[in-house]
């Protein structure tokens, strides 16, 4: 524990880490629909941020703006100080959808981003192998996606993202379609990954347990038009055990606070 | 045992009694032999051979056809017509289906025209093709090609249009350039549909050639069938049909082989479970 305290000091009030994402007065409108905003929010390097909120409040919209697949109707989105005005190749984007190409083996699917990015051949093989190893898919290199279960497909998606080591992971309810046990296991693996890569994670979910278990900070969005309604720092010790952490009295306190803010009827 | 059977169909849905492949083949041979025998018997007993001919008569007719040298030249002609029509129709249909399927703008633009052709019975165009291309081989190639074109085109177009747009966007996030999208996503994705279209379209290549020969021709398997009909030569009609049957079986066999080579991933079977907990 002492070690943990040493390596993971409590965050100072004025965080001097680099700002990775900076939303300033961001509004999303689709036709006449005011979907989201104005939202202002910053995410620091290495942070694990969770966003929760009722469905349709604009959570995915926020991620799309960081990825550069959607432009804000008003306001600005910056990635490491730079305006996001085209596809942002520094992000890894993982959703609950499985985007495996069915005609490619697991290995060839994980290699895909490296082919796109014209990585040197020699380095590519090593990266793919390392990524597969990390998500526990060693031995499944030659399998085809249709032979795999939902949980394994999700691991392929994560490995594919790991392969090109993005600085920022955007995860949009990535485990939404998995059963509870598998989900908990994936939480453990994800936290390990986060700690090993030191990357920044933005994790969208509507599951408060998931948000508190994983994140450093949880943002609660209001109903549509969604805006940040409450931001809570989750001061639970790291590294976290995804099972033990749930029996921490602080956990249920966070849960109550967030639940009230979420205002689910 | 009987108790389980009574208590519900459940125990019966488990699995079918399995047969070894050799015995399946033997039984199939038996069925074929029986059918031929029945055919011959009925023809002789009830003197129906004017309408039904009989296997022995058909064999004689086939032999005569082959001996005259016409079988080879007829086959050559019909196969050339169907083959060229197949190649042209598949290539053009696959290409245009691919382009209109991937390009939303073009696809939407042409959609009403595509739909109006979809329901048209294309066979009805045969006389028009005689008018346009004469009664020679060009007519049959074009007609057969047109039939195959529509089959391959519709299948490719509709299949390709179903592609998940998010898949393409995801590829762009992974760093794909337009060229990568075409070669690594679009082409392999559409290949499945092109192949499906080709498989559906293949019999139409032959149908096109035969119908073309029915309408107006001077040689070919279809022409020979029509000619035999006008002489009430039922045996020769059946001889022609048997030749057609053999051709299509061979063609399908070739196609299956090519397909299994090109789309090997589709035949990957079984589900793989992790053995070790990770
Ligand atoms: N491309 C789009 N076109 C039109 N409406 C959209 C589009 N994307 C999102 N919306 C709408 O904006 C709102 C927020 O969407 P989204 O960000 O997906 O919500 P969430 O992820 O929080 O459930 C929803 O009402 C949705 O219907
Ligand atoms: Mg969403």
Coordinates of C-alpha atoms and ligand atoms in Angstrom, one line a residue:
Chain A
X1 CA 0.0 0.0 0.0
X2 CA 2.8 2.3 0.9
X3 CA 4.3 1.7 -2.6
X4 CA 1.0 2.5 -4.2
X5 CA 0.8 5.7 -2.3
X6 CA 4.3 6.6 -3.5
X7 CA 3.8 5.8 -7.1
X8 CA 0.2 7.1 -7.3
X9 CA 0.1 10.3 -5.3
X10 CA -3.3 11.9 -4.8
X11 CA -3.9 14.4 -7.6
X12 CA -3.0 17.9 -6.7
X13 CA -5.8 20.5 -6.9
X14 CA -4.2 22.2 -9.8
X15 CA -3.3 19.4 -12.1
X16 CA -0.2 20.3 -14.2
X17 CA -0.5 17.3 -16.6
X18 CA -0.9 18.0 -20.3
X19 CA -4.4 18.7 -21.4
X20 CA -5.3 16.0 -23.9
X21 CA -8.9 16.9 -24.7
X22 CA -10.4 20.3 -24.4
X23 CA -14.1 20.9 -25.1
X24 CA -15.0 24.6 -25.1
X25 CA -18.6 25.6 -25.3
X26 CA -19.4 22.6 -27.6
X27 CA -22.9 22.3 -28.9
X28 CA -24.3 19.6 -31.1
X29 CA -27.4 20.2 -33.2
X30 CA -28.9 17.7 -35.7
X31 CA -31.3 19.6 -37.9
X32 CA -33.7 21.3 -35.4
X33 CA -32.7 19.0 -32.6
X34 CA -30.5 20.5 -29.9
X35 CA -28.9 17.3 -28.8
X36 CA -26.0 18.4 -26.5
X37 CA -24.2 21.3 -24.9
X38 CA -23.0 23.8 -24.3
X39 CA -20.3 21.6 -22.8
X40 CA -16.9 22.6 -21.5
X41 CA -14.7 19.9 -20.2
X42 CA -11.0 19.0 -20.2
X43 CA -9.3 15.6 -19.9
X44 CA -5.7 15.3 -18.7
X45 CA -3.0 13.0 -19.9
X46 CA -3.2 9.6 -18.4
X47 CA -6.6 10.2 -16.8
X48 CA -9.4 7.6 -16.8
X49 CA -12.6 9.6 -17.3
X50 CA -16.0 8.0 -17.3
X51 CA -19.1 9.8 -18.8
X52 CA -22.5 8.6 -17.7
X53 CA -25.9 10.0 -18.6
X54 CA -29.3 9.0 -19.9
X55 CA -29.4 7.6 -23.4
X56 CA -29.7 10.3 -26.1
X57 CA -27.9 12.9 -24.0
X58 CA -24.9 13.1 -26.4
X59 CA -22.3 10.9 -24.9
X60 CA -21.4 9.2 -28.2
X61 CA -21.6 12.6 -29.9
X62 CA -18.8 13.9 -27.6
X63 CA -16.6 11.0 -28.5
X64 CA -17.3 11.4 -32.2
X65 CA -16.1 15.0 -31.9
X66 CA -12.8 14.0 -30.4
X67 CA -12.4 11.4 -33.1
X68 CA -13.1 14.0 -35.7
X69 CA -16.0 12.2 -37.4
X70 CA -18.4 14.9 -36.3
X71 CA -18.0 18.7 -36.2
X72 CA -19.5 20.7 -33.3
X73 CA -22.3 23.1 -34.3
X74 CA -20.7 25.6 -31.9
X75 CA -17.6 25.8 -29.8
X76 CA -14.3 24.0 -30.3
X77 CA -12.7 20.6 -29.6
X78 CA -9.0 20.5 -29.2
X79 CA -6.7 17.5 -29.0
X80 CA -3.4 18.4 -27.3
X81 CA -4.0 22.0 -28.2
X82 CA -4.8 21.4 -31.8
X83 CA -8.2 22.0 -33.2
X84 CA -9.8 18.7 -34.3
X85 CA -11.1 19.4 -37.8
X86 CA -10.5 16.1 -39.5
X87 CA -10.2 12.5 -38.6
X88 CA -8.1 12.2 -35.5
X89 CA -5.7 9.3 -36.0
X90 CA -4.2 9.5 -32.5
X91 CA -7.3 7.9 -31.0
X92 CA -8.4 4.4 -30.6
X93 CA -12.1 4.1 -30.8
X94 CA -13.8 1.0 -29.3
X95 CA -17.6 0.5 -29.3
X96 CA -19.8 -2.5 -28.6
X97 CA -20.0 -3.1 -32.3
X98 CA -17.6 -5.6 -33.7
X99 CA -15.8 -4.2 -36.7
X100 CA -13.8 -7.3 -37.5
X101 CA -13.4 -8.1 -41.1
X102 CA -14.9 -11.6 -41.4
X103 CA -12.6 -12.6 -44.3
X104 CA -9.5 -11.8 -42.2
X105 CA -8.0 -14.0 -39.5
X106 CA -7.7 -12.6 -36.0
X107 CA -4.1 -11.8 -36.6
X108 CA -4.8 -10.1 -40.0
X109 CA -7.6 -8.1 -38.3
X110 CA -5.2 -6.8 -35.6
X111 CA -2.7 -6.0 -38.3
X112 CA -5.1 -3.8 -40.3
X113 CA -4.3 -0.4 -38.7
X114 CA -0.6 -1.1 -39.1
X115 CA -1.2 -1.9 -42.8
X116 CA -3.1 1.3 -43.2
X117 CA -0.4 3.3 -41.4
X118 CA 2.3 1.7 -43.5
X119 CA 4.3 0.4 -40.5
X120 CA 7.5 -1.4 -41.5
X121 CA 6.8 -5.2 -41.9
X122 CA 9.3 -6.4 -39.3
X123 CA 8.0 -4.3 -36.6
X124 CA 4.4 -5.1 -37.5
X125 CA 4.6 -8.8 -36.7
X126 CA 6.1 -8.1 -33.3
X127 CA 3.4 -5.5 -32.5
X128 CA 0.6 -7.7 -33.5
X129 CA 1.9 -10.6 -31.5
X130 CA 2.4 -8.4 -28.4
X131 CA -1.1 -6.9 -28.7
X132 CA -2.7 -10.4 -29.0
X133 CA -0.7 -11.6 -26.1
X134 CA -1.8 -8.7 -24.0
X135 CA -5.5 -9.4 -24.5
X136 CA -5.1 -13.1 -24.0
X137 CA -5.6 -14.1 -27.6
X138 CA -2.4 -15.9 -28.0
X139 CA -3.0 -19.1 -29.9
X140 CA -6.0 -17.7 -31.8
X141 CA -4.1 -15.9 -34.5
X142 CA -5.4 -18.0 -37.3
X143 CA -9.0 -18.2 -36.2
X144 CA -11.7 -16.4 -38.1
X145 CA -14.0 -13.9 -36.4
X146 CA -17.1 -16.1 -36.9
X147 CA -15.5 -18.7 -34.8
X148 CA -15.1 -16.5 -31.8
X149 CA -17.5 -15.5 -29.0
X150 CA -18.6 -12.0 -28.2
X151 CA -16.0 -11.5 -25.5
X152 CA -13.2 -12.7 -27.7
X153 CA -14.3 -10.5 -30.5
X154 CA -14.2 -7.5 -28.2
X155 CA -10.7 -8.5 -27.2
X156 CA -9.8 -8.5 -30.9
X157 CA -11.1 -5.0 -31.1
X158 CA -9.0 -4.0 -28.2
X159 CA -5.9 -5.7 -29.6
X160 CA -6.4 -4.0 -32.9
X161 CA -6.4 -0.6 -31.1
X162 CA -3.4 -1.6 -28.9
X163 CA -1.4 -2.6 -32.0
X164 CA -0.9 1.0 -33.0
X165 CA -0.6 2.4 -29.5
X166 CA -2.8 5.5 -29.6
X167 CA -2.4 8.1 -26.9
X168 CA -6.1 8.2 -26.3
X169 CA -8.7 5.5 -26.0
X170 CA -12.3 6.4 -26.6
X171 CA -14.6 3.6 -25.4
X172 CA -18.3 3.8 -26.1
X173 CA -20.1 1.2 -23.9
X174 CA -17.6 -1.3 -25.1
X175 CA -18.8 -4.1 -22.8
X176 CA -22.5 -3.4 -23.2
X177 CA -23.3 -6.6 -24.9
X178 CA -21.3 -8.9 -22.6
X179 CA -22.7 -10.8 -19.6
X180 CA -22.0 -9.7 -16.1
X181 CA -19.1 -12.1 -15.3
X182 CA -17.3 -11.5 -18.5
X183 CA -17.8 -7.8 -18.0
X184 CA -16.1 -7.8 -14.6
X185 CA -13.2 -9.8 -16.0
X186 CA -12.8 -7.3 -18.9
X187 CA -12.8 -4.5 -16.3
X188 CA -9.8 -6.0 -14.6
X189 CA -8.0 -6.5 -17.9
X190 CA -8.8 -2.9 -19.0
X191 CA -7.5 -1.4 -15.8
X192 CA -4.3 -3.4 -16.2
X193 CA -4.0 -2.1 -19.8
X194 CA -4.6 1.4 -18.7
X195 CA -1.8 1.2 -16.2
X196 CA 0.6 -0.4 -18.5
X197 CA 0.1 1.9 -21.5
X198 CA -0.2 5.1 -19.4
X199 CA -2.7 6.3 -22.1
X200 CA -5.7 8.5 -21.5
X201 CA -9.1 6.8 -21.4
X202 CA -12.5 8.2 -21.9
X203 CA -15.1 5.6 -21.2
X204 CA -18.8 6.1 -21.9
X205 CA -21.3 3.9 -20.1
X206 CA -24.7 4.1 -18.5
X207 CA -23.6 1.7 -15.8
X208 CA -22.6 3.5 -12.6
X209 CA -20.9 0.5 -11.1
X210 CA -18.7 0.3 -14.2
X211 CA -17.9 4.0 -14.1
X212 CA -16.9 4.1 -10.4
X213 CA -14.9 0.8 -10.7
X214 CA -12.8 2.1 -13.5
X215 CA -12.5 5.9 -13.5
X216 CA -10.6 8.6 -11.8
X217 CA -13.4 11.0 -12.5
X218 CA -17.0 10.6 -13.5
X219 CA -19.0 13.1 -15.4
X220 CA -22.8 12.9 -15.2
X221 CA -24.6 14.4 -18.1
X222 CA -28.1 15.8 -17.9
X223 CA -30.9 14.7 -20.1
X224 CA -31.0 16.0 -23.7
X225 CA -29.7 18.6 -24.4
X226 CA -26.9 16.9 -22.4
X227 CA -24.5 19.0 -20.4
X228 CA -22.2 18.1 -17.6
X229 CA -24.3 18.2 -14.5
X230 CA -21.9 16.8 -11.9
X231 CA -18.2 15.9 -12.0
X232 CA -17.0 13.6 -9.2
X233 CA -13.4 12.6 -8.5
X234 CA -13.2 8.9 -7.5
X235 CA -10.6 8.7 -4.8
X236 CA -10.5 4.9 -4.5
X237 CA -7.0 3.4 -4.2
X238 CA -5.1 2.3 -7.2
X239 CA -4.4 -0.3 -8.4
X240 CA -8.0 -1.3 -7.9
X241 CA -9.3 -4.8 -7.6
X242 CA -12.5 -4.8 -9.5
X243 CA -14.3 -7.0 -7.0
X244 CA -12.9 -5.7 -3.8
X245 CA -13.5 -2.1 -4.7
X246 CA -17.2 -2.6 -4.8
X247 CA -17.3 -3.5 -1.1
X248 CA -15.5 -0.3 -0.2
X249 CA -17.9 2.0 1.8
X250 CA -16.7 4.9 -0.3
X251 CA -17.9 3.1 -3.4
X252 CA -21.6 3.1 -2.3
X253 CA -21.3 6.7 -1.2
X254 CA -20.1 7.6 -4.7
X255 CA -22.9 5.4 -6.1
X256 CA -25.6 7.3 -4.2
X257 CA -24.3 10.7 -5.1
X258 CA -24.1 9.9 -8.8
X259 CA -27.4 8.0 -8.8
X260 CA -29.1 11.1 -7.4
X261 CA -27.5 13.3 -10.0
X262 CA -28.4 10.9 -12.8
X263 CA -32.1 11.4 -11.8
X264 CA -33.4 8.2 -13.4
X265 CA -37.2 7.9 -13.1
Chain B
X1 CA -37.3 -45.9 -25.3
X2 CA -40.9 -45.9 -26.2
X3 CA -41.6 -44.0 -23.1
X4 CA -39.3 -41.1 -24.1
X5 CA -40.9 -41.0 -27.5
X6 CA -44.3 -40.7 -26.0
X7 CA -43.4 -38.0 -23.5
X8 CA -42.6 -35.5 -26.2
X9 CA -40.9 -34.9 -29.5
X10 CA -37.9 -33.5 -27.6
X11 CA -35.8 -36.6 -27.6
X12 CA -36.4 -37.0 -31.4
X13 CA -35.1 -33.6 -32.3
X14 CA -31.6 -34.5 -31.1
X15 CA -30.1 -35.8 -34.3
X16 CA -30.9 -37.6 -37.5
X17 CA -29.6 -41.1 -38.0
X18 CA -26.3 -40.6 -39.7
X19 CA -25.3 -42.3 -42.9
X20 CA -21.8 -43.0 -44.1
X21 CA -21.1 -41.1 -47.4
X22 CA -20.5 -44.3 -49.3
X23 CA -24.0 -45.7 -48.5
X24 CA -25.5 -42.3 -49.3
X25 CA -24.0 -42.5 -52.8
X26 CA -25.1 -46.1 -53.2
X27 CA -28.7 -45.2 -52.3
X28 CA -28.6 -42.3 -54.7
X29 CA -27.4 -44.6 -57.4
X30 CA -30.2 -47.0 -56.6
X31 CA -32.8 -44.2 -56.8
X32 CA -31.5 -43.1 -60.2
X33 CA -31.4 -46.7 -61.5
X34 CA -34.9 -47.3 -60.2
X35 CA -36.2 -44.1 -62.0
X36 CA -34.6 -45.1 -65.3
X37 CA -36.0 -48.6 -65.0
X38 CA -39.5 -47.3 -64.2
X39 CA -39.3 -44.9 -67.1
X40 CA -38.3 -47.7 -69.5
X41 CA -41.0 -50.1 -68.1
X42 CA -43.8 -47.5 -68.3
X43 CA -42.8 -46.6 -71.9
X44 CA -42.9 -50.2 -73.0
X45 CA -45.9 -51.4 -71.0
X46 CA -48.2 -48.5 -71.8
X47 CA -46.6 -47.5 -75.1
X48 CA -46.1 -44.0 -74.0
X49 CA -42.9 -43.5 -75.8
X50 CA -44.3 -41.0 -78.2
X51 CA -44.7 -38.6 -75.3
X52 CA -42.1 -39.9 -72.8
X53 CA -39.6 -41.7 -75.1
X54 CA -37.6 -44.2 -73.1
X55 CA -34.0 -44.4 -71.8
X56 CA -33.0 -46.9 -74.5
X57 CA -34.4 -44.7 -77.3
X58 CA -32.7 -41.6 -75.8
X59 CA -29.4 -43.5 -75.7
X60 CA -29.8 -44.4 -79.3
X61 CA -30.6 -40.9 -80.2
X62 CA -27.6 -39.6 -78.3
X63 CA -25.4 -42.0 -80.1
X64 CA -26.7 -41.0 -83.5
X65 CA -26.2 -37.3 -82.6
X66 CA -22.7 -38.0 -81.5
X67 CA -21.9 -40.1 -84.5
X68 CA -23.1 -37.5 -87.0
X69 CA -20.5 -35.1 -85.5
X70 CA -23.2 -32.6 -84.8
X71 CA -23.2 -33.1 -81.1
X72 CA -19.6 -31.8 -80.8
X73 CA -20.3 -28.7 -83.0
X74 CA -23.7 -28.0 -81.3
X75 CA -22.1 -28.3 -77.9
X76 CA -19.2 -26.1 -78.9
X77 CA -21.5 -23.4 -80.2
X78 CA -23.9 -23.4 -77.2
X79 CA -21.0 -23.5 -74.7
X80 CA -19.3 -20.6 -76.5
X81 CA -22.5 -18.6 -76.4
X82 CA -23.2 -19.3 -72.8
X83 CA -19.5 -19.0 -71.8
X84 CA -19.0 -15.6 -73.4
X85 CA -22.4 -14.4 -72.1
X86 CA -21.4 -15.6 -68.7
X87 CA -18.0 -13.8 -68.7
X88 CA -19.3 -10.6 -70.1
X89 CA -22.5 -10.5 -67.9
X90 CA -20.6 -11.4 -64.7
X91 CA -17.8 -8.8 -65.3
X92 CA -20.1 -6.0 -66.2
X93 CA -22.7 -6.9 -63.6
X94 CA -20.2 -7.2 -60.8
X95 CA -18.4 -4.0 -61.7
X96 CA -21.6 -1.8 -62.0
X97 CA -23.2 -3.5 -59.0
X98 CA -20.0 -2.8 -57.0
X99 CA -19.8 0.9 -58.1
X100 CA -23.5 1.7 -57.6
X101 CA -23.6 -0.3 -54.3
X102 CA -20.7 1.6 -52.8
X103 CA -21.4 5.0 -54.2
X104 CA -24.6 6.1 -52.3
X105 CA -25.1 9.1 -54.6
X106 CA -25.0 7.2 -57.8
X107 CA -26.9 4.3 -56.3
X108 CA -29.8 6.6 -55.2
X109 CA -29.7 8.3 -58.6
X110 CA -30.2 5.1 -60.5
X111 CA -32.3 3.2 -58.0
X112 CA -35.7 3.9 -59.7
X113 CA -34.3 2.6 -63.1
X114 CA -32.8 -0.4 -61.4
X115 CA -36.1 -1.3 -59.8
X116 CA -38.1 -0.9 -63.0
X117 CA -35.7 -3.4 -64.6
X118 CA -35.8 -5.7 -61.6
X119 CA -39.4 -6.8 -62.2
X120 CA -39.3 -7.0 -66.0
X121 CA -39.3 -10.6 -67.2
X122 CA -36.0 -10.4 -69.1
X123 CA -36.9 -13.4 -71.3
X124 CA -39.4 -11.2 -73.0
X125 CA -36.5 -9.2 -74.6
X126 CA -35.4 -12.2 -76.7
X127 CA -37.2 -11.2 -79.9
X128 CA -35.8 -7.7 -79.6
X129 CA -32.3 -9.1 -79.4
X130 CA -32.9 -10.9 -82.7
X131 CA -33.8 -7.5 -84.2
X132 CA -30.7 -5.9 -82.8
X133 CA -28.1 -8.6 -83.2
X134 CA -29.4 -11.0 -85.9
X135 CA -29.7 -14.7 -85.6
X136 CA -26.0 -15.5 -85.3
X137 CA -23.8 -16.1 -82.2
X138 CA -23.8 -12.4 -81.2
X139 CA -27.4 -12.5 -80.4
X140 CA -27.1 -15.4 -78.0
X141 CA -24.0 -14.0 -76.4
X142 CA -25.7 -10.7 -75.8
X143 CA -28.9 -12.3 -74.6
X144 CA -27.2 -14.7 -72.3
X145 CA -24.9 -11.9 -71.1
X146 CA -27.9 -9.7 -70.4
X147 CA -29.6 -12.3 -68.2
X148 CA -26.4 -13.0 -66.3
X149 CA -25.7 -9.3 -66.0
X150 CA -28.9 -8.6 -64.2
X151 CA -28.5 -11.5 -61.8
X152 CA -24.9 -10.6 -60.8
X153 CA -25.7 -6.9 -60.8
X154 CA -28.7 -7.0 -58.5
X155 CA -27.1 -9.4 -56.1
X156 CA -23.9 -7.4 -55.9
X157 CA -25.7 -4.1 -55.7
X158 CA -28.1 -5.1 -53.0
X159 CA -25.5 -7.0 -51.0
X160 CA -23.0 -4.2 -51.1
X161 CA -25.5 -1.6 -50.1
X162 CA -26.1 -3.4 -46.9
X163 CA -22.5 -2.6 -45.7
X164 CA -22.4 -1.1 -42.3
X165 CA -21.2 2.5 -42.9
X166 CA -19.7 2.5 -39.4
X167 CA -17.4 -0.2 -40.5
X168 CA -16.0 2.1 -43.2
X169 CA -15.8 5.0 -40.7
X170 CA -14.0 2.7 -38.3
X171 CA -11.5 1.8 -41.0
X172 CA -10.9 5.5 -41.6
X173 CA -10.2 6.0 -37.9
X174 CA -7.7 3.2 -38.1
X175 CA -5.9 5.2 -40.7
X176 CA -7.3 3.9 -44.0
X177 CA -6.9 6.1 -47.1
X178 CA -9.6 6.0 -49.8
X179 CA -7.5 3.5 -51.7
X180 CA -7.3 1.2 -48.7
X181 CA -11.1 1.4 -48.3
X182 CA -11.6 0.2 -51.8
X183 CA -9.0 -2.6 -51.9
X184 CA -9.1 -3.8 -48.3
X185 CA -12.7 -3.3 -47.3
X186 CA -15.0 -2.7 -50.3
X187 CA -13.6 -5.3 -52.8
X188 CA -13.4 -8.2 -50.4
X189 CA -16.8 -7.3 -48.9
X190 CA -18.4 -7.2 -52.4
X191 CA -16.6 -10.3 -53.5
X192 CA -18.9 -12.5 -51.5
X193 CA -21.9 -10.9 -53.2
X194 CA -20.4 -11.1 -56.7
X195 CA -19.8 -14.8 -56.1
X196 CA -23.4 -15.2 -54.9
X197 CA -24.6 -13.4 -57.9
X198 CA -22.4 -15.5 -60.2
X199 CA -23.7 -18.7 -58.7
X200 CA -27.3 -17.6 -59.2
X201 CA -26.5 -16.2 -62.6
X202 CA -24.6 -19.2 -64.0
X203 CA -27.7 -21.2 -65.0
X204 CA -29.0 -18.1 -66.7
X205 CA -26.0 -18.1 -69.0
X206 CA -27.2 -21.4 -70.4
X207 CA -30.9 -20.4 -70.3
X208 CA -30.0 -17.3 -72.3
X209 CA -28.1 -19.3 -74.9
X210 CA -30.9 -21.9 -75.2
X211 CA -33.7 -19.4 -75.3
X212 CA -31.8 -17.5 -77.9
X213 CA -31.5 -20.6 -80.0
X214 CA -35.2 -21.4 -79.5
X215 CA -36.1 -18.0 -80.9
X216 CA -33.9 -18.0 -83.9
X217 CA -30.8 -20.1 -84.8
X218 CA -29.3 -22.5 -87.2
X219 CA -27.4 -24.7 -84.8
X220 CA -26.7 -25.4 -81.1
X221 CA -28.2 -27.7 -78.5
X222 CA -31.3 -25.5 -78.1
X223 CA -31.9 -25.4 -81.8
X224 CA -31.6 -29.2 -81.9
X225 CA -34.2 -29.5 -79.2
X226 CA -36.6 -27.2 -81.0
X227 CA -36.0 -28.9 -84.3
X228 CA -36.6 -32.4 -82.8
X229 CA -39.9 -31.1 -81.3
X230 CA -41.1 -30.0 -84.7
X231 CA -40.5 -33.5 -86.0
X232 CA -42.1 -35.0 -82.9
X233 CA -38.8 -36.7 -82.1
X234 CA -39.3 -37.0 -78.3
X235 CA -36.1 -39.1 -77.9
X236 CA -34.0 -36.4 -79.4
X237 CA -35.6 -33.8 -77.2
X238 CA -34.7 -35.8 -74.1
X239 CA -31.2 -36.3 -75.5
X240 CA -30.8 -32.5 -75.7
X241 CA -32.2 -32.1 -72.2
X242 CA -29.7 -34.7 -70.8
X243 CA -26.8 -32.9 -72.5
X244 CA -28.0 -29.6 -70.8
X245 CA -28.2 -31.3 -67.5
X246 CA -24.7 -32.6 -67.7
X247 CA -23.4 -29.2 -68.7
X248 CA -24.9 -27.4 -65.8
X249 CA -23.7 -30.0 -63.3
X250 CA -20.2 -29.7 -64.6
X251 CA -20.4 -25.8 -64.5
X252 CA -21.7 -25.8 -60.9
X253 CA -18.9 -28.1 -59.9
X254 CA -16.3 -25.8 -61.4
X255 CA -17.9 -22.8 -59.7
X256 CA -17.9 -24.5 -56.3
X257 CA -14.3 -25.3 -56.6
X258 CA -13.3 -21.7 -57.6
X259 CA -15.5 -20.3 -54.8
X260 CA -14.0 -22.5 -52.1
X261 CA -10.6 -21.3 -53.2
X262 CA -11.5 -17.6 -53.3
X263 CA -13.7 -17.5 -50.2
X264 CA -12.0 -20.1 -48.0
X265 CA -12.7 -18.1 -44.8
X266 CA -16.4 -18.7 -45.2
X267 CA -16.0 -22.4 -44.6
X268 CA -14.2 -21.9 -41.3
X269 CA -16.3 -23.9 -38.9
X270 CA -16.9 -24.4 -35.2
X271 CA -16.5 -22.0 -32.4
X272 CA -13.2 -21.7 -30.7
X273 CA -13.2 -21.2 -26.9
X274 CA -10.3 -20.1 -24.8
X275 CA -8.8 -23.1 -23.0
X276 CA -6.8 -21.1 -20.5
X277 CA -8.2 -18.4 -18.4
X278 CA -6.5 -15.2 -19.1
Ligands
LIG1 N1 -25.8 11.7 -37.0 C1 -26.9 12.1 -36.4 N2 -28.0 12.6 -37.0 C2 -29.1 12.9 -36.4 N3 -29.2 12.8 -35.0 C3 -28.2 12.3 -34.3 C4 -27.0 11.9 -34.9 N4 -26.2 11.5 -34.0 C5 -26.8 11.6 -32.8 N5 -28.1 12.1 -33.0 C6 -29.0 12.4 -32.0 O1 -28.4 13.2 -31.0 C7 -28.8 12.7 -29.7 C8 -27.6 12.3 -28.9 O2 -27.0 11.1 -29.5 P1 -25.9 10.2 -28.9 O3 -24.7 11.1 -28.8 O4 -25.7 9.0 -29.7 O5 -26.5 9.9 -27.5 P2 -25.9 8.9 -26.4 O6 -24.7 8.3 -26.9 O7 -25.7 9.7 -25.1 O8 -27.0 7.9 -26.2 C9 -29.8 11.6 -29.9 O9 -31.1 12.1 -29.7 C10 -29.6 11.2 -31.3 O10 -30.7 10.7 -31.9
LIG2 MG1 -24.3 6.2 -27.4

